[in-house]
GROMACS .gro file of N, CA and C in nm:
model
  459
    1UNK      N    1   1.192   1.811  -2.394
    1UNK     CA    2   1.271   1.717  -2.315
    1UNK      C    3   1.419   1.748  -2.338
    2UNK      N    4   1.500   1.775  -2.252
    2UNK     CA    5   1.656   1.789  -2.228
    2UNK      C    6   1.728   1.667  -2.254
    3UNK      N    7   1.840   1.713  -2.301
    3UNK     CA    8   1.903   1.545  -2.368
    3UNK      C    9   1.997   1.489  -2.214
    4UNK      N   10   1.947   1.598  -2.116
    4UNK     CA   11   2.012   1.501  -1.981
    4UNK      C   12   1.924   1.386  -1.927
    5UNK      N   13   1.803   1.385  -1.960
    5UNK     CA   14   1.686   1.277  -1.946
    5UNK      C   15   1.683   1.184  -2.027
    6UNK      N   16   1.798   1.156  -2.156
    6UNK     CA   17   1.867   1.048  -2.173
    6UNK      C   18   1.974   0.994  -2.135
    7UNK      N   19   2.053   1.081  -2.039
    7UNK     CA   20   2.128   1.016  -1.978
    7UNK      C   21   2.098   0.972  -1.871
    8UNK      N   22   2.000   1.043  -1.813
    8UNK     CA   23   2.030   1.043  -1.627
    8UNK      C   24   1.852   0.934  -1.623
    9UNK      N   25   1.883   0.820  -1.576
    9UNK     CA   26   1.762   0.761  -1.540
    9UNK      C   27   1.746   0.764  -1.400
   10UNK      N   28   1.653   0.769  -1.319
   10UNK     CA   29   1.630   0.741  -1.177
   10UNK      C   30   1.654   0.595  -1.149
   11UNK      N   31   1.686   0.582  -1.044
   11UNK     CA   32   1.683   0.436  -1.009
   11UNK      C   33   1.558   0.413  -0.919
   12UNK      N   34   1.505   0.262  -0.998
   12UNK     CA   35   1.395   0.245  -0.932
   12UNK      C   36   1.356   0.241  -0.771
   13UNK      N   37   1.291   0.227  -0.657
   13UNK     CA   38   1.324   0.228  -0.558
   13UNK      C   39   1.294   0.080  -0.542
   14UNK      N   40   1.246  -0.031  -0.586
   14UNK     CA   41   1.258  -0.141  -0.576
   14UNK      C   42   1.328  -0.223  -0.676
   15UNK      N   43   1.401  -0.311  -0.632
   15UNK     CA   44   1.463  -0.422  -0.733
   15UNK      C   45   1.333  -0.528  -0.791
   16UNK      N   46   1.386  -0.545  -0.895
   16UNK     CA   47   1.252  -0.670  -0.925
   16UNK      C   48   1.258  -0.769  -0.866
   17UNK      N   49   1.291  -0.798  -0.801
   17UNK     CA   50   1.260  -0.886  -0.678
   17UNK      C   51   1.210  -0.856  -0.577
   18UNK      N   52   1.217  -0.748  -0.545
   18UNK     CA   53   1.154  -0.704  -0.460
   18UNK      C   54   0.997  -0.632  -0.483
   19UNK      N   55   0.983  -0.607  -0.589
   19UNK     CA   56   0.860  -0.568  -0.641
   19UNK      C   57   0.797  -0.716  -0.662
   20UNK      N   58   0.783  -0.823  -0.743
   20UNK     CA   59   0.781  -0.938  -0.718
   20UNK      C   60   0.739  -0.969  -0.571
   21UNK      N   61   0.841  -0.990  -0.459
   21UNK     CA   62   0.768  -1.001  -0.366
   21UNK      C   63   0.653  -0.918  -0.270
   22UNK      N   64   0.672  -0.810  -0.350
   22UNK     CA   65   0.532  -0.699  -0.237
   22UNK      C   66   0.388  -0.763  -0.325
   23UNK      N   67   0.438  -0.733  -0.449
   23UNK     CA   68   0.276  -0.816  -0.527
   23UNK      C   69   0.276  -0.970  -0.496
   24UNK      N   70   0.360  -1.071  -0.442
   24UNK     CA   71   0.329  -1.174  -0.403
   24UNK      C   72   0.250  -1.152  -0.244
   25UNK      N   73   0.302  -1.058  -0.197
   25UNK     CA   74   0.233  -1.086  -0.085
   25UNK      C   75   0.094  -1.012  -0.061
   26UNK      N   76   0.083  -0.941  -0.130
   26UNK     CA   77  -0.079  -0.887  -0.163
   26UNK      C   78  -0.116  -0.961  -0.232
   27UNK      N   79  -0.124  -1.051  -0.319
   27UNK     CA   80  -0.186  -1.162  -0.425
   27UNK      C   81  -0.213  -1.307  -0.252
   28UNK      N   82  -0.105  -1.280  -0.205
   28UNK     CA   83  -0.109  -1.392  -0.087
   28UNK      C   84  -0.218  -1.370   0.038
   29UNK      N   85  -0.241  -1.230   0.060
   29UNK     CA   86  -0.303  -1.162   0.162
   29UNK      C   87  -0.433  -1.202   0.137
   30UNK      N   88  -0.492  -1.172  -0.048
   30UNK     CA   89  -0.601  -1.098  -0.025
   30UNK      C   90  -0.680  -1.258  -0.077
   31UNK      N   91  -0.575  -1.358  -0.117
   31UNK     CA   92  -0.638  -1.511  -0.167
   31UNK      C   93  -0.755  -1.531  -0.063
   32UNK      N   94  -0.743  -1.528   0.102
   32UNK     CA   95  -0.841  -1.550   0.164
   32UNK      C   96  -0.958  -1.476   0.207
   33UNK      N   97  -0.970  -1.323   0.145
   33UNK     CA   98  -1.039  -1.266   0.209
   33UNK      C   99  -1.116  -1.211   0.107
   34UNK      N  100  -1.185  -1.150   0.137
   34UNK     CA  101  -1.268  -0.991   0.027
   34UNK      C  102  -1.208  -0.908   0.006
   35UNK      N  103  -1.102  -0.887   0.120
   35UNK     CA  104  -1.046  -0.730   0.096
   35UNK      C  105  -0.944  -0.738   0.009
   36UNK      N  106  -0.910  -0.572  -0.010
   36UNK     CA  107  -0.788  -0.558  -0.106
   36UNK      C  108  -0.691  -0.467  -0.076
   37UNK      N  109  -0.583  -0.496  -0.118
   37UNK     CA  110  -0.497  -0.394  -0.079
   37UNK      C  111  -0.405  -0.355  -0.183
   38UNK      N  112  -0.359  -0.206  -0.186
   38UNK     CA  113  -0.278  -0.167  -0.289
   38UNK      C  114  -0.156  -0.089  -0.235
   39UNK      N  115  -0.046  -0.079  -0.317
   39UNK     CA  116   0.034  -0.061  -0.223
   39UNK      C  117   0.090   0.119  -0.327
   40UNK      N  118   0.075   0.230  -0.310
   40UNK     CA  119   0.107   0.375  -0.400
   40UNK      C  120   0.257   0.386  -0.323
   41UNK      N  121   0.332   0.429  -0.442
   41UNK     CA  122   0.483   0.483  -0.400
   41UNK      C  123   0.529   0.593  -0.508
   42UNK      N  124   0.539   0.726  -0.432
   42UNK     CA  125   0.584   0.796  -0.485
   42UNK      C  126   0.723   0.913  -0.471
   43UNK      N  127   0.773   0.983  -0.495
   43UNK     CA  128   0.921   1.053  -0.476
   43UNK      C  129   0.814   1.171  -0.344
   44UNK      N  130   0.725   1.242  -0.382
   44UNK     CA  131   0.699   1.324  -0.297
   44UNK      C  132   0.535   1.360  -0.219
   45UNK      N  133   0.505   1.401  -0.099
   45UNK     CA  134   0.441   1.418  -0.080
   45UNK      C  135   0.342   1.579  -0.115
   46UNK      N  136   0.226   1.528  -0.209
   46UNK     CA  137   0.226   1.684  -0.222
   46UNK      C  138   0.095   1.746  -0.092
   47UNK      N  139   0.103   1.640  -0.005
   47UNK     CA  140   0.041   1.774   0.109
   47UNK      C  141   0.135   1.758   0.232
   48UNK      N  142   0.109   1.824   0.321
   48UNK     CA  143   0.169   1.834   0.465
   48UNK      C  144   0.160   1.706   0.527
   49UNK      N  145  -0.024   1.658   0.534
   49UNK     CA  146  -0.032   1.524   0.585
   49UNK      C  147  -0.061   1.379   0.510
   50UNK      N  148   0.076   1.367   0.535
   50UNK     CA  149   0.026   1.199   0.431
   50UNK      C  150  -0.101   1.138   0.397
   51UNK      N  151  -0.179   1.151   0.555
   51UNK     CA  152  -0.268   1.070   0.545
   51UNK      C  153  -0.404   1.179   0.442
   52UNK      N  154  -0.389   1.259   0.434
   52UNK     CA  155  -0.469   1.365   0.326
   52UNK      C  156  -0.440   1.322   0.173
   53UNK      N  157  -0.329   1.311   0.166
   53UNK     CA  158  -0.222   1.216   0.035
   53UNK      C  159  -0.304   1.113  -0.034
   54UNK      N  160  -0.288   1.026   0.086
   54UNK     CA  161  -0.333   0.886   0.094
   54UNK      C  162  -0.538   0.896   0.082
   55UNK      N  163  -0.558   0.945   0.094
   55UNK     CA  164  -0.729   0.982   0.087
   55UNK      C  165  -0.728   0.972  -0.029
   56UNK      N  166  -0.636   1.088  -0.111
   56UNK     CA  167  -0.709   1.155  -0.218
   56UNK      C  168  -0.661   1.042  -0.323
   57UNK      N  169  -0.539   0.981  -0.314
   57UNK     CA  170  -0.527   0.833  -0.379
   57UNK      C  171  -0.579   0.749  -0.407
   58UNK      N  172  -0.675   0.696  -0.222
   58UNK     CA  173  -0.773   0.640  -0.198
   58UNK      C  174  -0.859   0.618  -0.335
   59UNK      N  175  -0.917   0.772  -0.301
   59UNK     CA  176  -1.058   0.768  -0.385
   59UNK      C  177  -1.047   0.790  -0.531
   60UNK      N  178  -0.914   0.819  -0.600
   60UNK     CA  179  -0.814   0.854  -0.689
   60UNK      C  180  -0.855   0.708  -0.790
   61UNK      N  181  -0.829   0.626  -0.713
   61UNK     CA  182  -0.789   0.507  -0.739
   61UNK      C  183  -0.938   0.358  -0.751
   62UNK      N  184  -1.030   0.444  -0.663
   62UNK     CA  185  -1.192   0.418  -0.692
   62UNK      C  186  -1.154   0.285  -0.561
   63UNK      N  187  -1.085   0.274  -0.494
   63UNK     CA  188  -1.082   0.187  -0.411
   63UNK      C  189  -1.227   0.165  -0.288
   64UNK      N  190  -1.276   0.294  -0.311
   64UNK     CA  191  -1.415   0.297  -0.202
   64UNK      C  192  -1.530   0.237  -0.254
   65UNK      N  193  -1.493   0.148  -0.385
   65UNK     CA  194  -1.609   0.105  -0.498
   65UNK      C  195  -1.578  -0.058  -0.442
   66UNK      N  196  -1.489  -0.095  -0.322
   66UNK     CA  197  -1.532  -0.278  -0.314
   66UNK      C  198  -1.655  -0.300  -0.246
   67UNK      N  199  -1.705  -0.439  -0.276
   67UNK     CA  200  -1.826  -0.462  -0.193
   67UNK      C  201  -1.886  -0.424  -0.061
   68UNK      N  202  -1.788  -0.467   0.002
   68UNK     CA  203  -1.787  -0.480   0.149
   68UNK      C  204  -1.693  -0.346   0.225
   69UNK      N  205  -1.631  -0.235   0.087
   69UNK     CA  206  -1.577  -0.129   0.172
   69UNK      C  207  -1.448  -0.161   0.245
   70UNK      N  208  -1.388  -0.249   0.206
   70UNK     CA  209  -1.228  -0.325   0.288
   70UNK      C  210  -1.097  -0.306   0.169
   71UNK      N  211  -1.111  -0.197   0.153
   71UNK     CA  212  -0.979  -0.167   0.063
   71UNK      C  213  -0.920  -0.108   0.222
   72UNK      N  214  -0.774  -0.128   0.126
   72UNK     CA  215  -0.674  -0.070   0.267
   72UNK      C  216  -0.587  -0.017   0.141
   73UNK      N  217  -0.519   0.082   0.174
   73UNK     CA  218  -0.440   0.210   0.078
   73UNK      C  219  -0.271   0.209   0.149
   74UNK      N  220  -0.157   0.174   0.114
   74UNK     CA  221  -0.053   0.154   0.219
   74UNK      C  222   0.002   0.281   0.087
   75UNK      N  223   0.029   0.420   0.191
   75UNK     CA  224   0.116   0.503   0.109
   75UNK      C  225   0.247   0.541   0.121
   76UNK      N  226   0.313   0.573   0.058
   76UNK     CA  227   0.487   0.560   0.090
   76UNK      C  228   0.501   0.698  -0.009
   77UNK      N  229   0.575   0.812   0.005
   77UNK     CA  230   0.630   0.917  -0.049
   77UNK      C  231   0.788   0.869  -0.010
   78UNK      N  232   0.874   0.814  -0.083
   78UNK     CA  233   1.015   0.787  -0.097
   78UNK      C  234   1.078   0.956   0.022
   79UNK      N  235   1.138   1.056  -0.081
   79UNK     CA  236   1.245   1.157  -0.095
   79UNK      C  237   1.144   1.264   0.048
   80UNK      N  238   1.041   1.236   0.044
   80UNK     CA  239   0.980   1.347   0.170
   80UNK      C  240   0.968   1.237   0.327
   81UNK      N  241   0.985   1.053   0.288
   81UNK     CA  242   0.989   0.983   0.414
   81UNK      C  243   0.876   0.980   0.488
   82UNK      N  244   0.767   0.976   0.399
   82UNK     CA  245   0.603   1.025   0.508
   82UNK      C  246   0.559   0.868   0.406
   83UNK      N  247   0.459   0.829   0.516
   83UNK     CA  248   0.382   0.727   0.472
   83UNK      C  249   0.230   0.724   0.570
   84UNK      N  250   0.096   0.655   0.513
   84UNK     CA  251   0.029   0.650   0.581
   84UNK      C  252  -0.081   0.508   0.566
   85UNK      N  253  -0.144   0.460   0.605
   85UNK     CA  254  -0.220   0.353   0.561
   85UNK      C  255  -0.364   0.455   0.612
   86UNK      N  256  -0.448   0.398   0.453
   86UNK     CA  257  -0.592   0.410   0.448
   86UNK      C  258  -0.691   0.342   0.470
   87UNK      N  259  -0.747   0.256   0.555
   87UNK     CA  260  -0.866   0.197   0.513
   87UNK      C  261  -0.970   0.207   0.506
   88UNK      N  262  -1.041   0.195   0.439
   88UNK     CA  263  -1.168   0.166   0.407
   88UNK      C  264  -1.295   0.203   0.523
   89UNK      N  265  -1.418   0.241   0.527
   89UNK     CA  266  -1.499   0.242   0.615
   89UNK      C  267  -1.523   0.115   0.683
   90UNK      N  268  -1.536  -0.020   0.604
   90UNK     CA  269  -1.591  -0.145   0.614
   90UNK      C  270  -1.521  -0.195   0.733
   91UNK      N  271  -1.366  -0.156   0.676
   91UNK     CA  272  -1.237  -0.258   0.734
   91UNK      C  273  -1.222  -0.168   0.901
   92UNK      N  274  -1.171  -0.012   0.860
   92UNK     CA  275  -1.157   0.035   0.978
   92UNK      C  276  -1.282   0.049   1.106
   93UNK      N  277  -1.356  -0.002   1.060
   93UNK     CA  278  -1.492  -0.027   1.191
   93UNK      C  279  -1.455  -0.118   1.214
   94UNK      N  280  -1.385  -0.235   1.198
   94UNK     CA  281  -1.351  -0.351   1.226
   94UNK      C  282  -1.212  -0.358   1.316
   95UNK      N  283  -1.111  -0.302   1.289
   95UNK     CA  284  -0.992  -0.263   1.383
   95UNK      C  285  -0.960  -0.150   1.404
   96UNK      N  286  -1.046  -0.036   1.406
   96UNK     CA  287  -1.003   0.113   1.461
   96UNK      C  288  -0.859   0.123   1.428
   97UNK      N  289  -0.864   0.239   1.506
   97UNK     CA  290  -0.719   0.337   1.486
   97UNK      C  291  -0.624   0.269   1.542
   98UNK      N  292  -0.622   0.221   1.640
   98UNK     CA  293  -0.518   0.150   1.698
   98UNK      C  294  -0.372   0.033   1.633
   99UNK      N  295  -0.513  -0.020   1.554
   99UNK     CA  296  -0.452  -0.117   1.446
   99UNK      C  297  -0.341  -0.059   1.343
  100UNK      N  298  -0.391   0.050   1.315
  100UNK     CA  299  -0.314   0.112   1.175
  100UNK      C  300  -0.234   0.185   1.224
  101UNK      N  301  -0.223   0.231   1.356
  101UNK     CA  302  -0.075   0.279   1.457
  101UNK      C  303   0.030   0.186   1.459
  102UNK      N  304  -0.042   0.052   1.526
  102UNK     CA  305   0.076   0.009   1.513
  102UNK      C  306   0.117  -0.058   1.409
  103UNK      N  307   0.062  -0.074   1.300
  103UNK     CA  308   0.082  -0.108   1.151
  103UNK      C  309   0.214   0.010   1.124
  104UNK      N  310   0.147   0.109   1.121
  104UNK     CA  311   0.239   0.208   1.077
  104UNK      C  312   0.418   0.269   1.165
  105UNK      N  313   0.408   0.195   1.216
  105UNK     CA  314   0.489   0.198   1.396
  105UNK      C  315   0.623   0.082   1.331
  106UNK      N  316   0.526  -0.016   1.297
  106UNK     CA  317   0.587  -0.177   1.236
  106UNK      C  318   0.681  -0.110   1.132
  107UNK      N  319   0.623  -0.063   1.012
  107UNK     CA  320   0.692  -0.025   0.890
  107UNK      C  321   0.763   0.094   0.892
  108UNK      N  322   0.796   0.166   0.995
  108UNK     CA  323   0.846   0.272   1.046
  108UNK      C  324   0.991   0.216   1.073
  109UNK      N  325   0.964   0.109   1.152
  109UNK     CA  326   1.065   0.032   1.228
  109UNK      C  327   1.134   0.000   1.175
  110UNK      N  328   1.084  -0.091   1.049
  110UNK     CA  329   1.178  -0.166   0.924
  110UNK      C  330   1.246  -0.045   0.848
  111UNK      N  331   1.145   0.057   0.789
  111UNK     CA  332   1.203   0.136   0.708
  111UNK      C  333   1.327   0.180   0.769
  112UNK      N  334   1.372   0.213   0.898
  112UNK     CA  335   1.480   0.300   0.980
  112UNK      C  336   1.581   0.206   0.906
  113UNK      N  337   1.594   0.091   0.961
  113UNK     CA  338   1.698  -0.017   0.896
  113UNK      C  339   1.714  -0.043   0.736
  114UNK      N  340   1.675   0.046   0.676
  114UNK     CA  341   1.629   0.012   0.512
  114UNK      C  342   1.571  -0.100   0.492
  115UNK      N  343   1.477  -0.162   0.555
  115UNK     CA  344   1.428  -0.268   0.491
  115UNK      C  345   1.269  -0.264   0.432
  116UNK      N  346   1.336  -0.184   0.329
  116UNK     CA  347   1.216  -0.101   0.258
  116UNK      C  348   1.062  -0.235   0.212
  117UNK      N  349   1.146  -0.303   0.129
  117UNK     CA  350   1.044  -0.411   0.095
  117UNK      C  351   0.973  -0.472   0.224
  118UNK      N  352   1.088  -0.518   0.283
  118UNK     CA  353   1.071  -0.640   0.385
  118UNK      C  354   0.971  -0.575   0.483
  119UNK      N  355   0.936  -0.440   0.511
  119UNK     CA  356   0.850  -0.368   0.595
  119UNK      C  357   0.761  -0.351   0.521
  120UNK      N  358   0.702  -0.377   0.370
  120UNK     CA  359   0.560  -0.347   0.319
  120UNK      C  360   0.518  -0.516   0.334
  121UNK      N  361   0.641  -0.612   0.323
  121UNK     CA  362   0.578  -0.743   0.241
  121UNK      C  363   0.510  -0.799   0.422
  122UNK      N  364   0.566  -0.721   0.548
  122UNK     CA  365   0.555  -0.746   0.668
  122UNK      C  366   0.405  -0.687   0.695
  123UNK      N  367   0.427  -0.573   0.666
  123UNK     CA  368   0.294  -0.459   0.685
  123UNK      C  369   0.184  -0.522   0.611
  124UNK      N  370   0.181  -0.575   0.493
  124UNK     CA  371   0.059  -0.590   0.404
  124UNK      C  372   0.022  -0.761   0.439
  125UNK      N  373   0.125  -0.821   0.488
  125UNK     CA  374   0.066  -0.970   0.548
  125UNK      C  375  -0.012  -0.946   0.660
  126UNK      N  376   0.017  -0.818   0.747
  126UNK     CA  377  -0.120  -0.848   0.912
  126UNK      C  378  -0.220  -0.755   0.875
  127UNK      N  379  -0.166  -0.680   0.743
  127UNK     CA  380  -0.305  -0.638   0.674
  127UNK      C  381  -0.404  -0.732   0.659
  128UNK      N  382  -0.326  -0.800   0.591
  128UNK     CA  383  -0.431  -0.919   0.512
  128UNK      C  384  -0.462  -1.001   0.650
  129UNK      N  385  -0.406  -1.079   0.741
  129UNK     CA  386  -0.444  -1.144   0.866
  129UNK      C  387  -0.580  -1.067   0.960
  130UNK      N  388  -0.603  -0.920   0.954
  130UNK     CA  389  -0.676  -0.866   0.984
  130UNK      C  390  -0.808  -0.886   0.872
  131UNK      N  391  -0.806  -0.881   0.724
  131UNK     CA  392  -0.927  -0.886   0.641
  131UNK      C  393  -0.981  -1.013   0.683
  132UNK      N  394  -0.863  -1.107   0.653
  132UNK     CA  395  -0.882  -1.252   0.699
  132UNK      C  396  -0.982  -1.266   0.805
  133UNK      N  397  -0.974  -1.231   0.910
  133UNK     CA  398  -1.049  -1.204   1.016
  133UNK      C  399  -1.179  -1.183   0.987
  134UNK      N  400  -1.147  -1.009   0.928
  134UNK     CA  401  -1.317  -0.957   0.957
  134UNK      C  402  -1.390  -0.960   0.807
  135UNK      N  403  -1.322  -1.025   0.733
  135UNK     CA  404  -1.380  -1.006   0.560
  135UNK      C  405  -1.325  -1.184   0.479
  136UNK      N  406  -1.363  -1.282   0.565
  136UNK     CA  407  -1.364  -1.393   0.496
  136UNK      C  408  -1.402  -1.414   0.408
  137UNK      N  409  -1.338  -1.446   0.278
  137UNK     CA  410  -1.434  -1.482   0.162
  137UNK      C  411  -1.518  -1.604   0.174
  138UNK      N  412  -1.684  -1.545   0.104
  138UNK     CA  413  -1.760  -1.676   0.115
  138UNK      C  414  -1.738  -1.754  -0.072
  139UNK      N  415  -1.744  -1.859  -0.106
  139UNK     CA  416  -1.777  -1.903  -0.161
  139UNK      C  417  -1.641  -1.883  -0.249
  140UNK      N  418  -1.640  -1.787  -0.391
  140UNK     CA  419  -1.533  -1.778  -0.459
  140UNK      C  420  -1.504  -1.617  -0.464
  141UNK      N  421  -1.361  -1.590  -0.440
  141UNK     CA  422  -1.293  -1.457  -0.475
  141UNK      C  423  -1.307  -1.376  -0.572
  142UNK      N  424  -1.312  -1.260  -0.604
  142UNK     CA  425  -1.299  -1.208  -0.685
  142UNK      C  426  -1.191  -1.119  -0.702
  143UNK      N  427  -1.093  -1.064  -0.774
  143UNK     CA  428  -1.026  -0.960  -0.737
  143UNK      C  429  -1.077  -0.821  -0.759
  144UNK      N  430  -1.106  -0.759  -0.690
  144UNK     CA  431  -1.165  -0.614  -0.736
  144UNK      C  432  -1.065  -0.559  -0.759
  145UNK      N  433  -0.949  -0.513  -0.735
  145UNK     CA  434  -0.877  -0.397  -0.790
  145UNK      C  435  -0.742  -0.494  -0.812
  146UNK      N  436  -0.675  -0.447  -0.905
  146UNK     CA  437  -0.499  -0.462  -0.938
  146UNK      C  438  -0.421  -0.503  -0.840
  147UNK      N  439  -0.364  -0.591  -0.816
  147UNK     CA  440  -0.264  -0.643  -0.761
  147UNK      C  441  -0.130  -0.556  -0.709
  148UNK      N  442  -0.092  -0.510  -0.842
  148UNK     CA  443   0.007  -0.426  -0.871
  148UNK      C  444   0.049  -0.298  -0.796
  149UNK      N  445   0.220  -0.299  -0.778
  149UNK     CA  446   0.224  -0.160  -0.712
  149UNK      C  447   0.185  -0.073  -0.826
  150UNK      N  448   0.141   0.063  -0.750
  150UNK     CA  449   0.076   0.188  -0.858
  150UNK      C  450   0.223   0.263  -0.796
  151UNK      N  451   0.284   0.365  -0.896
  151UNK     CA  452   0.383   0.444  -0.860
  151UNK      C  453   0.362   0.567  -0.944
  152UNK      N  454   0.368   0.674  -0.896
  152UNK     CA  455   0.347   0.793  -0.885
  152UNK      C  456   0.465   0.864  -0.936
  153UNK      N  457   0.426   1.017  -0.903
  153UNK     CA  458   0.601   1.087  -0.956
  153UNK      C  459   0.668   1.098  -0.891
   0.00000   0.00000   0.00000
């Protein structure tokens, strides 16, 4: 380790407040449903297509292990500007491709304006309005996977 890696820290790409609110709103999303959602952020993409990225995260991450198959994967590579959303077999038979276009269209939109948070905490609420839909929880919730953003290199 180089003694410039005690000087030089990265700055995070979210404020804690803003991290705070992306896990509030996935803790908020997924209160009514089965599904889950996680949100990966990392500096680079290491393939060409995000959404190849976002697969290997996917399954990286054992997200194809919920009941009902309704994980949704929201990926963000910061410094390369590529992002893709994953879902699940369960979920995407339920709103096709269309859905996650314009999901991804939405947070495209925000991101242009920097509104980095405010376009996941936007994106991961009609996530969740969609599980809501097709993955109502019966009886009592469980959380299958982490709440938490996962961040990468």
């Amino acid at each position: 380790m180089s003694w410039l890696s005690f000087i030089y820290k990265p700055k995070p790409f979210f404020t804690n407040e803003e991290e705070q609110r992306i896990v509030a709103a996935i803790r908020a999303a997924e209160k009514r449903t089965s599904g889950e959602i996680r949100v990966f952020v990392e500096s680079r993409c290491s393939y060409v297509n995000a959404v190849d990225r976002a697969a290997e995260i996917f399954f990286g991450l054992k997200m194809e292990k919920t009941e009902d198959r309704n994980g949704v994967l929201l990926y963000i590579a910061t410094k390369d500007k590529q992002l893709a959303i994953f879902g699940d077999k369960g979920i995407h038979e339920k709103v096709g491709t269309a859905f996650w276009n314009k999901e991804v269209r939405q947070i495209l939109k925000e991101f242009s304006q920097h509104h980095y948070a405010d376009g996941i905490v936007h994106v991961v609420t009609e996530i969740g309005e969609a599980l809501i839909t097709h993955f109502p929880y019966e009886n009592e919730d469980r959380n299958e996977l982490p709440d938490d953003i996962v961040f990468g290199k």
